[in-house]
Amino acid sequence: MCTRIFNNFSAENNYLTTARNMDWATQMPTTIFAFRVTPQNPMLKCGTEIENEHSLIWEAQYSSIVTMVGTEAPFGASDGINSQGLVANLLYDSGASYNREDGSSCKNLDVLRWVQFVLDTCCSVSEVVAKFSKEAETQIQLIGGKVPGSNKKASLHLAVSDLHGKSAIIEVHNGSYIIYEDPEFRVMTNEPSYAKQIELNQFWRWQWNDKNNFPSNTLPGGPFPSDRFARASYYLNHLYDTTSNSDSLTQSKSVVMNASVPVNFKSTLEKYPNIAQTLWTSVASHNNLTYYFCNARTMGEIYMDLNKMNDFPSAVSKLIVVSENDEHEFINHELYGYQNENFTKTVDPFAMTAVLADK
């Protein structure tokens, strides 16, 4: 239902971008949050909706811009970028399972707060991997809730990338974290497991390989996750090196949108309910600390800049991009261009005690 790519072909030129599609069967209310963290204004956050002795508690160390599902609590953090150039993306994973045998001795983290925890506390992919390794000082058990505005279980896996050119994908099976960390692992879709995706993609990589005496440049054109994985992988590995940050952003956007599903896509395949329309696309520049958001149902493109955090009206600010009225009709707000100054004051949705703006 989603596709994510990390374009690091020109790491030596510092043109690093991550792009992702968010797909869902129906429209969802969506809000972008900005968190301005300073030593004078730390934000203490909780990993579960109801605080208890098993809740993971953390203090935000970095500012961030995060897209969340929902316009009111409970929210679900979907993806974003922090002030250290770390990007985190959550994608649907039908095979995810969170319960651990030793869960009673772990700290609980709602999977819908996973992205926020990572962006608040980590500055690199290596640091994220360390937090979820078997040797981590604090063992973390993910707990699953429901996707806001839906009755569907939040079954998810995580991808992270940074300005050092590193990328990692983390799946969760029976509470254990399976981590894929390799320069080649730059494309991610929903299913099957990442290990199986790599195996399937070997066929296509051979077809495109210069060593193949009978190469085929045909591509699977369907909406299935494995089809989109192959398309995104093909195009990402057949790009000229970028010559500018703008080049990298537009390359990444065009590749990931090539793996999108059209608005109002009508699937006749009832056996495959996980094929869904693309709701929005985000593109993040690791080096320039800019975050772009493209709503598939509007013609506008907006962006936020972490270099200009003082343009946000408060320590915690929000911008509603898709709302829902009393008749349960979705309103896709027509927004264009730079948005820092158009956010409004709000409170931290994951705070232990709500932190008012302009503290």
Short mmCIF file of C-alpha atoms in Angstrom, two decimals:
data_model
loop_
_atom_site.label_atom_id
_atom_site.label_comp_id
_atom_site.label_asym_id
_atom_site.label_seq_id
_atom_site.Cartn_x
_atom_site.Cartn_y
_atom_site.Cartn_z
CA MET A 1 0.00 0.00 0.00
CA CYS A 2 2.99 2.32 0.25
CA THR A 3 6.35 2.79 -1.46
CA ARG A 4 9.50 4.39 -0.09
CA ILE A 5 12.85 5.09 -1.79
CA PHE A 6 16.15 6.57 -0.63
CA ASN A 7 18.13 8.32 -3.39
CA ASN A 8 21.80 8.41 -2.35
CA PHE A 9 23.53 8.02 -5.70
CA SER A 10 25.39 11.28 -5.19
CA ALA A 11 26.26 11.04 -1.53
CA GLU A 12 29.63 12.64 -2.22
CA ASN A 13 27.78 15.72 -3.47
CA ASN A 14 25.43 15.78 -0.48
CA TYR A 15 22.28 15.43 -2.56
CA LEU A 16 20.39 12.94 -0.42
CA THR A 17 16.61 12.58 -0.51
CA THR A 18 13.94 10.18 0.68
CA ALA A 19 10.50 9.95 -0.94
CA ARG A 20 7.44 7.93 -0.03
CA ASN A 21 3.84 7.34 -1.10
CA MET A 22 1.12 6.91 1.50
CA ASP A 23 -1.65 4.63 0.20
CA TRP A 24 -4.97 3.76 1.81
CA ALA A 25 -8.33 2.42 0.69
CA THR A 26 -10.17 5.54 1.86
CA GLN A 27 -9.18 9.13 2.48
CA MET A 28 -7.89 9.94 5.96
CA PRO A 29 -7.73 13.17 7.96
CA THR A 30 -4.11 14.33 7.97
CA THR A 31 -2.13 16.89 9.98
CA ILE A 32 1.48 18.03 9.73
CA PHE A 33 3.12 18.87 13.07
CA ALA A 34 6.22 20.98 13.72
CA PHE A 35 8.13 20.52 17.00
CA ARG A 36 10.63 23.22 17.92
CA VAL A 37 12.88 21.73 20.58
CA THR A 38 15.45 23.84 22.44
CA PRO A 39 17.45 23.24 25.64
CA GLN A 40 15.13 25.75 27.30
CA ASN A 41 12.01 23.96 26.08
CA PRO A 42 12.46 20.20 26.29
CA MET A 43 9.45 18.01 25.53
CA LEU A 44 8.81 14.95 27.66
CA LYS A 45 6.83 12.34 25.71
CA CYS A 46 5.10 9.07 26.44
CA GLY A 47 5.09 5.93 24.32
CA THR A 48 1.52 4.93 25.15
CA GLU A 49 -1.81 6.71 25.33
CA ILE A 50 -2.18 5.95 29.03
CA GLU A 51 0.97 6.41 31.09
CA ASN A 52 1.98 3.57 33.42
CA GLU A 53 5.14 1.92 34.76
CA HIS A 54 5.59 -0.01 31.53
CA SER A 55 5.37 3.04 29.24
CA LEU A 56 8.47 4.17 27.41
CA ILE A 57 9.14 7.77 28.42
CA TRP A 58 11.55 9.95 26.47
CA GLU A 59 12.67 13.54 26.16
CA ALA A 60 12.77 15.04 22.67
CA GLN A 61 16.27 16.16 21.74
CA TYR A 62 15.70 17.33 18.17
CA SER A 63 13.22 19.50 16.31
CA SER A 64 11.12 17.74 13.70
CA ILE A 65 8.38 18.00 11.08
CA VAL A 66 6.04 15.01 11.14
CA THR A 67 2.99 14.04 9.09
CA MET A 68 0.34 12.37 11.23
CA VAL A 69 -2.89 10.59 10.44
CA GLY A 70 -5.77 12.32 12.20
CA THR A 71 -6.82 15.86 13.05
CA GLU A 72 -7.51 15.14 16.70
CA ALA A 73 -6.27 12.59 19.23
CA PRO A 74 -5.40 9.81 18.90
CA PHE A 75 -2.84 10.64 16.22
CA GLY A 76 -0.60 8.27 14.29
CA ALA A 77 2.85 9.52 13.24
CA SER A 78 3.49 8.39 9.67
CA ASP A 79 6.75 9.98 8.51
CA GLY A 80 8.95 13.00 8.94
CA ILE A 81 12.41 14.55 9.23
CA ASN A 82 14.34 15.94 12.19
CA SER A 83 16.87 18.74 12.57
CA GLN A 84 19.78 16.27 12.22
CA GLY A 85 18.68 15.21 8.74
CA LEU A 86 17.27 11.85 9.86
CA VAL A 87 14.14 10.74 7.98
CA ALA A 88 11.74 8.05 9.25
CA ASN A 89 8.88 6.41 7.32
CA LEU A 90 6.27 3.90 8.50
CA LEU A 91 4.72 1.58 5.92
CA TYR A 92 2.06 -1.08 6.18
CA ASP A 93 3.36 -4.61 6.82
CA SER A 94 0.77 -7.38 6.88
CA GLY A 95 3.27 -9.78 8.46
CA ALA A 96 4.19 -7.65 11.47
CA SER A 97 3.63 -9.11 14.95
CA TYR A 98 4.66 -7.27 18.11
CA ASN A 99 4.16 -9.42 21.22
CA ARG A 100 7.39 -10.58 22.85
CA GLU A 101 7.89 -13.52 25.16
CA ASP A 102 9.80 -11.24 27.53
CA GLY A 103 7.41 -8.33 27.01
CA SER A 104 6.66 -7.91 30.70
CA SER A 105 10.24 -6.71 31.26
CA CYS A 106 10.18 -4.27 28.32
CA LYS A 107 9.09 -0.68 27.91
CA ASN A 108 6.01 -0.28 25.73
CA LEU A 109 5.93 1.94 22.66
CA ASP A 110 2.77 2.34 20.58
CA VAL A 111 3.68 1.59 16.96
CA LEU A 112 1.82 4.79 16.00
CA ARG A 113 4.42 6.75 18.03
CA TRP A 114 7.43 4.85 16.67
CA VAL A 115 8.34 7.52 14.09
CA GLN A 116 8.10 10.30 16.67
CA PHE A 117 10.32 8.44 19.14
CA VAL A 118 12.97 7.86 16.50
CA LEU A 119 12.98 11.47 15.27
CA ASP A 120 12.98 12.85 18.82
CA THR A 121 15.88 10.76 20.10
CA CYS A 122 18.11 9.73 17.18
CA CYS A 123 20.47 11.67 14.92
CA SER A 124 21.52 8.85 12.56
CA VAL A 125 20.56 5.47 11.15
CA SER A 126 23.26 3.85 13.28
CA GLU A 127 21.68 5.26 16.41
CA VAL A 128 18.23 3.97 15.41
CA VAL A 129 19.64 0.50 14.74
CA ALA A 130 21.38 0.52 18.12
CA LYS A 131 18.15 1.36 19.96
CA PHE A 132 16.38 -1.66 18.48
CA SER A 133 19.22 -4.18 18.59
CA LYS A 134 19.29 -7.12 20.99
CA GLU A 135 22.09 -5.40 22.88
CA ALA A 136 20.10 -2.20 23.48
CA GLU A 137 20.17 -0.98 27.08
CA THR A 138 16.40 -0.44 27.12
CA GLN A 139 14.41 -3.25 25.52
CA ILE A 140 11.38 -1.87 23.70
CA GLN A 141 8.18 -3.76 22.93
CA LEU A 142 5.97 -2.27 20.25
CA ILE A 143 2.25 -2.43 20.92
CA GLY A 144 -0.26 -2.12 18.11
CA GLY A 145 -3.29 0.12 18.02
CA LYS A 146 -5.80 1.00 15.31
CA VAL A 147 -5.06 3.41 12.51
CA PRO A 148 -6.84 6.71 13.37
CA GLY A 149 -10.12 7.04 11.53
CA SER A 150 -10.11 3.33 10.71
CA ASN A 151 -10.89 -0.03 12.26
CA LYS A 152 -7.77 -1.51 10.66
CA LYS A 153 -4.96 -2.74 12.87
CA ALA A 154 -1.76 -0.72 12.69
CA SER A 155 0.53 -3.39 11.26
CA LEU A 156 3.70 -1.56 10.28
CA HIS A 157 7.43 -1.63 9.58
CA LEU A 158 9.94 1.23 9.65
CA ALA A 159 12.48 2.68 7.24
CA VAL A 160 15.11 5.25 8.22
CA SER A 161 17.74 7.15 6.23
CA ASP A 162 20.22 9.91 7.05
CA LEU A 163 22.57 12.54 5.66
CA HIS A 164 25.51 10.13 5.93
CA GLY A 165 24.05 8.08 3.08
CA LYS A 166 22.88 5.24 5.33
CA SER A 167 19.53 3.49 5.14
CA ALA A 168 17.90 0.72 7.19
CA ILE A 169 14.63 -1.17 7.26
CA ILE A 170 13.22 -2.65 10.47
CA GLU A 171 10.56 -5.37 10.51
CA VAL A 172 9.01 -6.85 13.62
CA HIS A 173 8.26 -10.58 13.91
CA ASN A 174 6.97 -11.90 17.25
CA GLY A 175 8.37 -8.82 18.92
CA SER A 176 11.88 -9.34 17.53
CA TYR A 177 13.41 -6.66 15.35
CA ILE A 178 14.78 -7.85 12.02
CA ILE A 179 17.09 -5.14 10.69
CA TYR A 180 18.23 -4.79 7.09
CA GLU A 181 21.11 -2.33 6.87
CA ASP A 182 22.92 -2.20 3.55
CA PRO A 183 23.62 0.49 0.92
CA GLU A 184 21.59 -1.59 -1.55
CA PHE A 185 18.43 -1.56 0.57
CA ARG A 186 16.94 1.69 -0.64
CA VAL A 187 13.48 0.60 -1.84
CA MET A 188 10.67 -0.57 0.42
CA THR A 189 7.05 -1.60 -0.16
CA ASN A 190 4.50 -3.41 1.98
CA GLU A 191 4.71 -7.10 1.38
CA PRO A 192 5.92 -9.83 1.27
CA SER A 193 8.72 -9.76 3.87
CA TYR A 194 11.80 -7.75 2.96
CA ALA A 195 13.84 -10.93 2.68
CA LYS A 196 11.38 -12.25 0.09
CA GLN A 197 11.35 -8.89 -1.74
CA ILE A 198 15.13 -9.06 -2.12
CA GLU A 199 14.84 -12.61 -3.43
CA LEU A 200 12.14 -11.69 -5.96
CA ASN A 201 14.07 -8.63 -7.09
CA GLN A 202 17.10 -10.70 -8.01
CA PHE A 203 15.26 -11.85 -11.13
CA TRP A 204 14.68 -8.29 -12.27
CA ARG A 205 18.19 -7.16 -11.39
CA TRP A 206 19.55 -9.95 -13.60
CA GLN A 207 17.26 -8.90 -16.43
CA TRP A 208 18.66 -5.35 -16.28
CA ASN A 209 22.28 -6.38 -15.73
CA ASP A 210 24.87 -5.52 -18.39
CA LYS A 211 26.33 -9.01 -17.95
CA ASN A 212 23.09 -10.54 -19.21
CA ASN A 213 23.60 -11.31 -22.91
CA PHE A 214 19.85 -11.23 -23.49
CA PRO A 215 18.69 -8.35 -21.29
CA SER A 216 15.06 -7.42 -20.89
CA ASN A 217 14.03 -3.94 -19.88
CA THR A 218 10.39 -4.83 -19.42
CA LEU A 219 8.84 -3.88 -16.10
CA PRO A 220 5.86 -5.17 -14.11
CA GLY A 221 3.16 -2.52 -14.40
CA GLY A 222 0.65 -3.72 -11.84
CA PRO A 223 -0.35 -2.19 -8.50
CA PHE A 224 0.92 -5.07 -6.35
CA PRO A 225 3.68 -4.23 -3.83
CA SER A 226 6.19 -6.53 -5.52
CA ASP A 227 5.43 -4.85 -8.89
CA ARG A 228 6.03 -1.42 -7.44
CA PHE A 229 9.18 -2.60 -5.69
CA ALA A 230 10.59 -3.74 -9.04
CA ARG A 231 9.60 -0.51 -10.84
CA ALA A 232 11.03 1.76 -8.18
CA SER A 233 14.21 -0.32 -7.96
CA TYR A 234 14.67 -0.27 -11.73
CA TYR A 235 14.31 3.48 -12.12
CA LEU A 236 16.32 4.28 -9.00
CA ASN A 237 19.22 2.21 -10.37
CA HIS A 238 19.03 3.76 -13.85
CA LEU A 239 19.42 7.44 -12.98
CA TYR A 240 22.20 9.84 -13.91
CA ASP A 241 24.04 11.27 -10.93
CA THR A 242 22.31 14.37 -9.67
CA THR A 243 23.98 17.73 -10.10
CA SER A 244 21.92 19.75 -7.64
CA ASN A 245 19.63 19.37 -4.65
CA SER A 246 16.66 20.26 -6.85
CA ASP A 247 17.70 17.49 -9.23
CA SER A 248 17.75 14.95 -6.41
CA LEU A 249 14.34 16.03 -5.08
CA THR A 250 12.63 15.87 -8.45
CA GLN A 251 14.32 12.57 -9.35
CA SER A 252 13.10 11.00 -6.13
CA LYS A 253 9.61 12.40 -6.51
CA SER A 254 9.26 11.16 -10.09
CA VAL A 255 10.50 7.67 -9.22
CA VAL A 256 8.22 7.18 -6.23
CA MET A 257 5.20 8.63 -8.04
CA ASN A 258 5.84 6.16 -10.86
CA ALA A 259 5.09 3.52 -8.22
CA SER A 260 1.90 5.20 -7.00
CA VAL A 261 -1.72 4.09 -7.42
CA PRO A 262 -4.12 6.56 -9.10
CA VAL A 263 -6.76 8.53 -7.21
CA ASN A 264 -10.07 6.65 -7.04
CA PHE A 265 -8.41 3.44 -8.25
CA LYS A 266 -11.10 0.76 -8.40
CA SER A 267 -9.65 -2.63 -7.64
CA THR A 268 -11.70 -5.55 -8.89
CA LEU A 269 -9.45 -7.93 -7.03
CA GLU A 270 -11.42 -8.55 -3.84
CA LYS A 271 -8.81 -11.06 -2.73
CA TYR A 272 -6.29 -8.21 -2.50
CA PRO A 273 -7.78 -5.52 -0.28
CA ASN A 274 -4.32 -4.07 0.37
CA ILE A 275 -4.10 -2.49 -3.07
CA ALA A 276 -5.20 1.10 -2.49
CA GLN A 277 -4.98 4.60 -3.93
CA THR A 278 -2.07 6.87 -3.13
CA LEU A 279 -3.25 9.61 -0.75
CA TRP A 280 -0.11 11.70 -0.62
CA THR A 281 3.59 11.78 -1.44
CA SER A 282 6.34 13.26 0.74
CA VAL A 283 9.91 14.09 -0.29
CA ALA A 284 12.56 15.06 2.25
CA SER A 285 15.97 16.63 1.67
CA HIS A 286 18.40 15.26 4.26
CA ASN A 287 20.96 17.99 3.68
CA ASN A 288 18.77 21.05 3.19
CA LEU A 289 16.35 19.96 5.96
CA THR A 290 13.29 20.65 3.83
CA TYR A 291 10.16 18.51 3.75
CA TYR A 292 7.73 18.50 0.80
CA PHE A 293 4.15 17.25 0.91
CA CYS A 294 2.01 16.56 -2.18
CA ASN A 295 -1.67 15.76 -1.62
CA ALA A 296 -2.78 13.51 -4.50
CA ARG A 297 -6.21 15.19 -4.49
CA THR A 298 -4.98 18.75 -4.94
CA MET A 299 -2.77 20.38 -7.54
CA GLY A 300 -0.64 22.15 -4.95
CA GLU A 301 2.69 21.20 -3.40
CA ILE A 302 3.76 22.55 -0.03
CA TYR A 303 7.04 22.53 1.86
CA MET A 304 8.39 23.22 5.33
CA ASP A 305 11.92 24.25 6.29
CA LEU A 306 13.64 23.10 9.48
CA ASN A 307 16.23 25.84 9.03
CA LYS A 308 13.49 28.39 9.76
CA MET A 309 11.95 26.95 12.91
CA ASN A 310 11.36 30.44 14.31
CA ASP A 311 8.82 31.04 11.54
CA PHE A 312 6.52 28.51 13.19
CA PRO A 313 4.16 30.31 15.58
CA SER A 314 4.92 28.18 18.64
CA ALA A 315 6.97 25.36 20.13
CA VAL A 316 4.37 22.90 18.83
CA SER A 317 2.45 23.90 15.70
CA LYS A 318 0.17 22.16 13.24
CA LEU A 319 -1.16 22.44 9.71
CA ILE A 320 -4.28 20.49 8.76
CA VAL A 321 -4.06 19.32 5.16
CA VAL A 322 -7.06 16.96 5.05
CA SER A 323 -10.00 17.37 7.42
CA GLU A 324 -13.40 15.74 7.87
CA ASN A 325 -16.69 17.60 8.37
CA ASP A 326 -19.75 16.59 10.39
CA GLU A 327 -21.16 14.71 7.40
CA HIS A 328 -17.94 12.65 7.29
CA GLU A 329 -16.93 14.24 4.02
CA PHE A 330 -13.22 14.83 3.47
CA ILE A 331 -11.92 18.31 2.74
CA ASN A 332 -8.61 18.47 0.89
CA HIS A 333 -7.25 21.95 1.60
CA GLU A 334 -5.74 23.74 -1.39
CA LEU A 335 -2.30 24.79 -0.14
CA TYR A 336 0.72 26.01 -2.06
CA GLY A 337 4.38 26.74 -1.39
CA TYR A 338 6.23 27.59 1.81
CA GLN A 339 4.10 26.89 4.91
CA ASN A 340 6.06 27.49 8.14
CA GLU A 341 4.22 30.75 8.81
CA ASN A 342 0.80 29.22 8.12
CA PHE A 343 0.90 26.72 10.98
CA THR A 344 -1.21 27.34 14.08
CA LYS A 345 -0.43 26.93 17.77
CA THR A 346 -1.28 23.61 19.38
CA VAL A 347 -0.10 21.15 22.03
CA ASP A 348 2.14 18.11 21.75
CA PRO A 349 -0.13 15.14 20.95
CA PHE A 350 2.27 12.66 22.58
CA ALA A 351 3.30 14.67 25.63
CA MET A 352 2.98 13.18 29.12
CA THR A 353 1.55 16.53 30.15
CA ALA A 354 0.47 18.74 27.26
CA VAL A 355 3.04 21.44 26.54
CA LEU A 356 1.35 24.68 25.58
CA ALA A 357 2.74 26.71 22.71
CA ASP A 358 5.14 29.55 23.50
CA LYS A 359 6.09 28.06 26.85
#
